């Protein structure tokens, strides 16, 4: 599998990078936070989920914790990367439970909904 999505840009105007294959994420379940017109949720933010965020998401009716074998979904645990809906990430940010963001793996379309400045405040950086 390639490590970048050719021709697709991230919020830093560089090629969109892989978010996660373990677990496999993205609207297309190819590991990238890519999108198209059928993606009504706009799953473009590559987040590093936390316990706090997972509990928040569950309280909003989106259970990302419980495995669903039928869909080959293992359930998320803190530290997993996952392509979130940009609206849910913004909502979580307002509630002060937003997870960190992998800017290189976050699709540029996220900038239609949230500023780069705000995303940078939550930048996940591997040291």
Short mmCIF file of N, CA and C in Angstrom, two decimals:
data_model
loop_
_atom_site.label_atom_id
_atom_site.label_comp_id
_atom_site.label_asym_id
_atom_site.label_seq_id
_atom_site.Cartn_x
_atom_site.Cartn_y
_atom_site.Cartn_z
N UNK A 1 0.85 -1.19 0.00
CA UNK A 1 0.00 0.00 0.00
C UNK A 1 0.89 1.24 0.00
N UNK A 2 0.50 2.20 -0.79
CA UNK A 2 1.29 3.43 -0.86
C UNK A 2 1.09 4.25 0.41
N UNK A 3 2.05 5.10 0.71
CA UNK A 3 1.98 5.91 1.93
C UNK A 3 1.36 7.27 1.70
N UNK A 4 1.13 7.64 0.44
CA UNK A 4 0.47 8.91 0.13
C UNK A 4 -0.61 8.66 -0.91
N UNK A 5 -1.57 9.57 -0.95
CA UNK A 5 -2.66 9.53 -1.93
C UNK A 5 -2.30 10.52 -3.01
N UNK A 6 -1.82 10.01 -4.13
CA UNK A 6 -1.35 10.87 -5.22
C UNK A 6 -2.44 11.83 -5.71
N UNK A 7 -2.06 13.09 -5.83
CA UNK A 7 -2.97 14.11 -6.34
C UNK A 7 -3.91 14.69 -5.31
N UNK A 8 -4.02 14.07 -4.15
CA UNK A 8 -4.90 14.56 -3.10
C UNK A 8 -4.04 15.26 -2.06
N UNK A 9 -4.48 16.45 -1.64
CA UNK A 9 -3.67 17.24 -0.71
C UNK A 9 -4.22 17.20 0.71
N UNK A 10 -3.30 17.37 1.66
CA UNK A 10 -3.69 17.50 3.06
C UNK A 10 -3.79 18.99 3.41
N UNK A 11 -4.05 19.28 4.67
CA UNK A 11 -4.23 20.67 5.11
C UNK A 11 -2.95 21.48 5.03
N UNK A 12 -1.82 20.81 4.85
CA UNK A 12 -0.53 21.50 4.73
C UNK A 12 -0.13 21.68 3.27
N UNK A 13 -1.03 21.35 2.34
CA UNK A 13 -0.79 21.45 0.89
C UNK A 13 0.30 20.51 0.40
N UNK A 14 0.44 19.38 1.06
CA UNK A 14 1.36 18.33 0.61
C UNK A 14 0.50 17.09 0.37
N UNK A 15 1.04 16.05 -0.29
CA UNK A 15 0.22 14.86 -0.57
C UNK A 15 -0.38 14.25 0.70
N UNK A 16 -1.65 13.89 0.62
CA UNK A 16 -2.35 13.27 1.74
C UNK A 16 -1.65 11.98 2.12
N UNK A 17 -1.33 11.84 3.40
CA UNK A 17 -0.65 10.65 3.88
C UNK A 17 -1.64 9.67 4.52
N UNK A 18 -1.18 8.44 4.65
CA UNK A 18 -1.97 7.38 5.26
C UNK A 18 -2.31 7.73 6.70
N UNK A 19 -3.56 7.49 7.08
CA UNK A 19 -3.98 7.72 8.47
C UNK A 19 -3.79 6.43 9.27
N UNK A 20 -4.47 5.35 8.84
CA UNK A 20 -4.33 4.09 9.58
C UNK A 20 -4.85 2.90 8.78
N UNK A 21 -4.11 1.82 8.87
CA UNK A 21 -4.57 0.53 8.31
C UNK A 21 -4.86 -0.46 9.44
N UNK A 22 -4.49 -0.10 10.67
CA UNK A 22 -4.76 -0.94 11.84
C UNK A 22 -5.25 -0.05 12.96
N UNK A 23 -6.55 0.18 13.08
CA UNK A 23 -7.60 -0.38 12.23
C UNK A 23 -7.71 0.37 10.90
N UNK A 24 -8.26 -0.33 9.90
CA UNK A 24 -8.45 0.27 8.59
C UNK A 24 -9.54 1.34 8.70
N UNK A 25 -9.20 2.55 8.25
CA UNK A 25 -10.10 3.69 8.41
C UNK A 25 -10.38 4.36 7.08
N UNK A 26 -11.16 5.41 7.15
CA UNK A 26 -11.49 6.20 5.97
C UNK A 26 -12.83 5.82 5.38
N UNK A 27 -13.45 6.75 4.70
CA UNK A 27 -14.74 6.52 4.05
C UNK A 27 -14.65 5.34 3.09
N UNK A 28 -13.50 5.19 2.42
CA UNK A 28 -13.31 4.11 1.47
C UNK A 28 -12.63 2.89 2.10
N UNK A 29 -12.36 2.94 3.39
CA UNK A 29 -11.67 1.90 4.14
C UNK A 29 -10.36 1.49 3.46
N UNK A 30 -9.62 2.51 3.02
CA UNK A 30 -8.32 2.27 2.41
C UNK A 30 -7.18 2.85 3.24
N UNK A 31 -7.53 3.36 4.43
CA UNK A 31 -6.52 3.91 5.32
C UNK A 31 -6.33 5.41 5.20
N UNK A 32 -6.95 6.02 4.19
CA UNK A 32 -6.80 7.45 3.95
C UNK A 32 -8.09 8.20 4.30
N UNK A 33 -7.95 9.44 4.76
CA UNK A 33 -9.11 10.28 5.07
C UNK A 33 -9.54 11.03 3.81
N UNK A 34 -9.82 10.28 2.78
CA UNK A 34 -10.27 10.86 1.52
C UNK A 34 -11.79 10.95 1.53
N UNK A 35 -12.35 11.68 0.58
CA UNK A 35 -13.78 11.92 0.58
C UNK A 35 -14.29 12.08 -0.84
N UNK A 36 -15.60 12.01 -0.99
CA UNK A 36 -16.25 12.35 -2.25
C UNK A 36 -17.68 12.79 -1.93
N UNK A 37 -18.48 12.99 -2.95
CA UNK A 37 -19.84 13.51 -2.75
C UNK A 37 -20.72 12.55 -1.93
N UNK A 38 -20.46 11.26 -1.97
CA UNK A 38 -21.27 10.29 -1.22
C UNK A 38 -20.94 10.29 0.28
N UNK A 39 -19.83 10.89 0.65
CA UNK A 39 -19.40 10.94 2.06
C UNK A 39 -20.11 12.09 2.77
N UNK A 40 -21.35 11.85 3.15
CA UNK A 40 -22.14 12.92 3.77
C UNK A 40 -21.57 13.38 5.10
N UNK A 41 -20.78 12.52 5.75
CA UNK A 41 -20.17 12.90 7.03
C UNK A 41 -18.86 13.64 6.90
N UNK A 42 -18.30 13.69 5.72
CA UNK A 42 -17.01 14.33 5.46
C UNK A 42 -15.97 13.82 6.46
N UNK A 43 -15.60 12.55 6.32
CA UNK A 43 -14.65 11.86 7.20
C UNK A 43 -13.22 12.21 6.81
N UNK A 44 -12.78 13.42 7.13
CA UNK A 44 -11.51 13.93 6.62
C UNK A 44 -10.46 14.28 7.66
N UNK A 45 -10.80 14.19 8.93
CA UNK A 45 -9.86 14.54 10.00
C UNK A 45 -9.22 13.27 10.55
N UNK A 46 -7.92 13.13 10.39
CA UNK A 46 -7.20 11.98 10.93
C UNK A 46 -6.86 12.29 12.40
N UNK A 47 -7.63 11.67 13.28
CA UNK A 47 -7.49 11.94 14.71
C UNK A 47 -6.83 10.77 15.43
N UNK A 48 -6.14 11.08 16.52
CA UNK A 48 -5.59 10.08 17.42
C UNK A 48 -6.55 10.07 18.61
N UNK A 49 -7.42 9.05 18.63
CA UNK A 49 -8.52 9.07 19.59
C UNK A 49 -8.04 8.87 21.02
N UNK A 50 -8.79 9.45 21.93
CA UNK A 50 -8.52 9.35 23.37
C UNK A 50 -9.72 8.71 24.05
N UNK A 51 -9.52 8.23 25.25
CA UNK A 51 -10.61 7.69 26.06
C UNK A 51 -11.72 8.73 26.21
N UNK A 52 -11.31 9.95 26.51
CA UNK A 52 -12.26 11.04 26.70
C UNK A 52 -13.10 11.28 25.44
N UNK A 53 -12.45 11.30 24.29
CA UNK A 53 -13.18 11.51 23.04
C UNK A 53 -14.11 10.33 22.74
N UNK A 54 -13.63 9.11 22.93
CA UNK A 54 -14.46 7.94 22.66
C UNK A 54 -15.72 7.93 23.51
N UNK A 55 -15.59 8.29 24.77
CA UNK A 55 -16.76 8.38 25.66
C UNK A 55 -17.70 9.49 25.20
N UNK A 56 -17.12 10.62 24.77
CA UNK A 56 -17.93 11.73 24.27
C UNK A 56 -18.70 11.29 23.03
N UNK A 57 -18.02 10.65 22.09
CA UNK A 57 -18.66 10.20 20.86
C UNK A 57 -19.79 9.22 21.18
N UNK A 58 -19.56 8.32 22.11
CA UNK A 58 -20.59 7.37 22.54
C UNK A 58 -21.80 8.12 23.09
N UNK A 59 -21.55 9.16 23.89
CA UNK A 59 -22.65 9.93 24.48
C UNK A 59 -23.47 10.67 23.41
N UNK A 60 -22.87 10.85 22.23
CA UNK A 60 -23.56 11.51 21.12
C UNK A 60 -24.19 10.51 20.16
N UNK A 61 -24.15 9.22 20.53
CA UNK A 61 -24.80 8.19 19.72
C UNK A 61 -23.91 7.51 18.71
N UNK A 62 -22.60 7.78 18.74
CA UNK A 62 -21.67 7.15 17.80
C UNK A 62 -20.70 6.28 18.59
N UNK A 63 -21.01 4.99 18.67
CA UNK A 63 -20.19 4.05 19.43
C UNK A 63 -19.02 3.59 18.58
N UNK A 64 -17.85 4.12 18.88
CA UNK A 64 -16.62 3.73 18.18
C UNK A 64 -15.81 2.72 18.99
N UNK A 65 -16.34 2.31 20.13
CA UNK A 65 -15.62 1.43 21.05
C UNK A 65 -15.96 -0.05 20.81
N UNK A 66 -17.23 -0.34 20.63
CA UNK A 66 -17.69 -1.72 20.52
C UNK A 66 -17.33 -2.34 19.17
N UNK A 67 -16.65 -3.49 19.18
CA UNK A 67 -16.34 -4.17 17.92
C UNK A 67 -17.61 -4.60 17.18
N UNK A 68 -17.56 -4.54 15.85
CA UNK A 68 -18.66 -5.02 15.01
C UNK A 68 -18.03 -5.95 13.97
N UNK A 69 -17.90 -7.23 14.32
CA UNK A 69 -17.23 -8.18 13.43
C UNK A 69 -17.84 -8.25 12.03
N UNK A 70 -19.15 -8.11 11.91
CA UNK A 70 -19.81 -8.17 10.60
C UNK A 70 -19.21 -7.16 9.63
N UNK A 71 -18.83 -5.97 10.16
CA UNK A 71 -18.22 -4.93 9.33
C UNK A 71 -16.70 -4.91 9.44
N UNK A 72 -16.15 -5.96 10.06
CA UNK A 72 -14.70 -6.05 10.24
C UNK A 72 -14.16 -4.84 11.01
N UNK A 73 -14.98 -4.35 11.96
CA UNK A 73 -14.60 -3.19 12.78
C UNK A 73 -14.18 -3.69 14.16
N UNK A 74 -12.91 -3.49 14.53
CA UNK A 74 -12.41 -4.04 15.79
C UNK A 74 -12.79 -3.23 17.03
N UNK A 75 -13.36 -2.05 16.84
CA UNK A 75 -13.58 -1.14 17.97
C UNK A 75 -12.30 -0.37 18.21
N UNK A 76 -12.44 0.88 18.57
CA UNK A 76 -11.26 1.73 18.77
C UNK A 76 -10.86 1.78 20.23
N UNK A 77 -9.57 1.99 20.44
CA UNK A 77 -9.05 2.18 21.79
C UNK A 77 -8.16 3.42 21.76
N UNK A 78 -7.93 4.03 22.90
CA UNK A 78 -7.08 5.23 22.93
C UNK A 78 -5.75 5.00 22.22
N UNK A 79 -5.37 5.98 21.40
CA UNK A 79 -4.13 5.88 20.64
C UNK A 79 -4.33 5.46 19.20
N UNK A 80 -5.50 4.87 18.90
CA UNK A 80 -5.79 4.50 17.51
C UNK A 80 -6.01 5.76 16.68
N UNK A 81 -5.63 5.68 15.41
CA UNK A 81 -5.92 6.77 14.47
C UNK A 81 -7.20 6.40 13.73
N UNK A 82 -8.04 7.43 13.47
CA UNK A 82 -9.33 7.20 12.83
C UNK A 82 -9.75 8.45 12.06
N UNK A 83 -10.33 8.26 10.90
CA UNK A 83 -10.84 9.39 10.11
C UNK A 83 -12.19 9.81 10.67
N UNK A 84 -12.20 10.95 11.31
CA UNK A 84 -13.43 11.48 11.91
C UNK A 84 -14.15 12.42 10.97
N UNK A 85 -15.46 12.52 11.18
CA UNK A 85 -16.25 13.55 10.51
C UNK A 85 -15.76 14.89 11.04
N UNK A 86 -15.53 15.82 10.15
CA UNK A 86 -15.03 17.13 10.57
C UNK A 86 -16.01 17.81 11.52
N UNK A 87 -17.31 17.62 11.32
CA UNK A 87 -18.30 18.25 12.20
C UNK A 87 -18.23 17.67 13.62
N UNK A 88 -17.98 16.36 13.75
CA UNK A 88 -17.86 15.76 15.09
C UNK A 88 -16.60 16.26 15.78
N UNK A 89 -15.50 16.40 15.00
CA UNK A 89 -14.27 16.91 15.59
C UNK A 89 -14.48 18.33 16.11
N UNK A 90 -15.14 19.16 15.31
CA UNK A 90 -15.42 20.55 15.74
C UNK A 90 -16.29 20.58 16.99
N UNK A 91 -17.29 19.72 17.00
CA UNK A 91 -18.19 19.62 18.15
C UNK A 91 -17.40 19.21 19.40
N UNK A 92 -16.51 18.24 19.24
CA UNK A 92 -15.68 17.79 20.36
C UNK A 92 -14.73 18.89 20.81
N UNK A 93 -14.23 19.66 19.88
CA UNK A 93 -13.33 20.76 20.24
C UNK A 93 -14.07 21.79 21.09
N UNK A 94 -15.29 22.09 20.71
CA UNK A 94 -16.09 23.04 21.50
C UNK A 94 -16.38 22.49 22.90
N UNK A 95 -16.49 21.16 23.00
CA UNK A 95 -16.75 20.51 24.28
C UNK A 95 -15.45 20.23 25.05
N UNK A 96 -14.34 20.65 24.47
CA UNK A 96 -13.00 20.50 25.07
C UNK A 96 -12.56 19.04 25.23
N UNK A 97 -12.96 18.20 24.27
CA UNK A 97 -12.53 16.81 24.28
C UNK A 97 -11.99 16.37 22.91
N UNK A 98 -11.59 17.34 22.09
CA UNK A 98 -11.11 17.02 20.75
C UNK A 98 -9.80 16.24 20.82
N UNK A 99 -9.70 15.19 20.02
CA UNK A 99 -8.44 14.45 19.96
C UNK A 99 -7.41 15.19 19.12
N UNK A 100 -6.15 14.79 19.27
CA UNK A 100 -5.09 15.36 18.44
C UNK A 100 -5.31 14.97 16.99
N UNK A 101 -4.69 15.74 16.09
CA UNK A 101 -4.90 15.57 14.65
C UNK A 101 -3.56 15.34 13.95
N UNK A 102 -3.54 14.35 13.06
CA UNK A 102 -2.38 14.14 12.20
C UNK A 102 -2.60 15.01 10.97
N UNK A 103 -1.95 16.17 10.94
CA UNK A 103 -2.18 17.14 9.87
C UNK A 103 -1.81 16.60 8.50
N UNK A 104 -0.78 15.78 8.42
CA UNK A 104 -0.34 15.24 7.13
C UNK A 104 -1.34 14.24 6.56
N UNK A 105 -2.19 13.68 7.42
CA UNK A 105 -3.18 12.70 6.98
C UNK A 105 -4.60 13.25 7.00
N UNK A 106 -4.75 14.56 7.25
CA UNK A 106 -6.06 15.22 7.26
C UNK A 106 -6.29 15.90 5.92
N UNK A 107 -7.38 15.54 5.28
CA UNK A 107 -7.71 16.03 3.93
C UNK A 107 -7.91 17.55 3.93
N UNK A 108 -7.45 18.18 2.86
CA UNK A 108 -7.55 19.64 2.72
C UNK A 108 -8.98 20.15 2.81
N UNK A 109 -9.95 19.35 2.45
CA UNK A 109 -11.34 19.78 2.50
C UNK A 109 -11.77 20.16 3.92
N UNK A 110 -11.04 19.68 4.93
CA UNK A 110 -11.35 20.04 6.32
C UNK A 110 -11.29 21.56 6.52
N UNK A 111 -10.46 22.23 5.71
CA UNK A 111 -10.30 23.68 5.86
C UNK A 111 -11.54 24.47 5.44
N UNK A 112 -12.50 23.81 4.83
CA UNK A 112 -13.79 24.46 4.53
C UNK A 112 -14.61 24.63 5.81
N UNK A 113 -14.27 23.85 6.83
CA UNK A 113 -15.07 23.81 8.05
C UNK A 113 -14.33 24.29 9.30
N UNK A 114 -13.01 24.21 9.26
CA UNK A 114 -12.21 24.56 10.44
C UNK A 114 -10.89 25.18 9.96
N UNK A 115 -10.39 26.13 10.72
CA UNK A 115 -9.17 26.83 10.29
C UNK A 115 -7.92 25.97 10.52
N UNK A 116 -6.92 26.22 9.70
CA UNK A 116 -5.64 25.54 9.87
C UNK A 116 -5.03 25.92 11.22
N UNK A 117 -5.22 27.15 11.62
CA UNK A 117 -4.70 27.62 12.91
C UNK A 117 -5.25 26.76 14.06
N UNK A 118 -6.55 26.48 14.02
CA UNK A 118 -7.15 25.66 15.08
C UNK A 118 -6.63 24.22 15.00
N UNK A 119 -6.58 23.67 13.80
CA UNK A 119 -6.06 22.31 13.65
C UNK A 119 -4.64 22.21 14.17
N UNK A 120 -3.83 23.21 13.90
CA UNK A 120 -2.43 23.19 14.35
C UNK A 120 -2.32 23.15 15.87
N UNK A 121 -3.30 23.72 16.58
CA UNK A 121 -3.28 23.68 18.04
C UNK A 121 -3.41 22.25 18.56
N UNK A 122 -3.96 21.39 17.71
CA UNK A 122 -4.18 19.98 18.08
C UNK A 122 -3.26 19.04 17.33
N UNK A 123 -2.22 19.57 16.75
CA UNK A 123 -1.33 18.77 15.91
C UNK A 123 -0.68 17.64 16.71
N UNK A 124 -0.77 16.44 16.16
CA UNK A 124 -0.11 15.27 16.71
C UNK A 124 1.27 15.20 16.07
N UNK A 125 2.28 15.23 16.89
CA UNK A 125 3.64 15.23 16.38
C UNK A 125 4.38 14.04 16.99
N UNK A 126 4.97 13.23 16.12
CA UNK A 126 5.77 12.10 16.60
C UNK A 126 7.19 12.61 16.81
N UNK A 127 7.71 12.40 18.02
CA UNK A 127 9.05 12.89 18.33
C UNK A 127 10.06 11.78 18.21
#
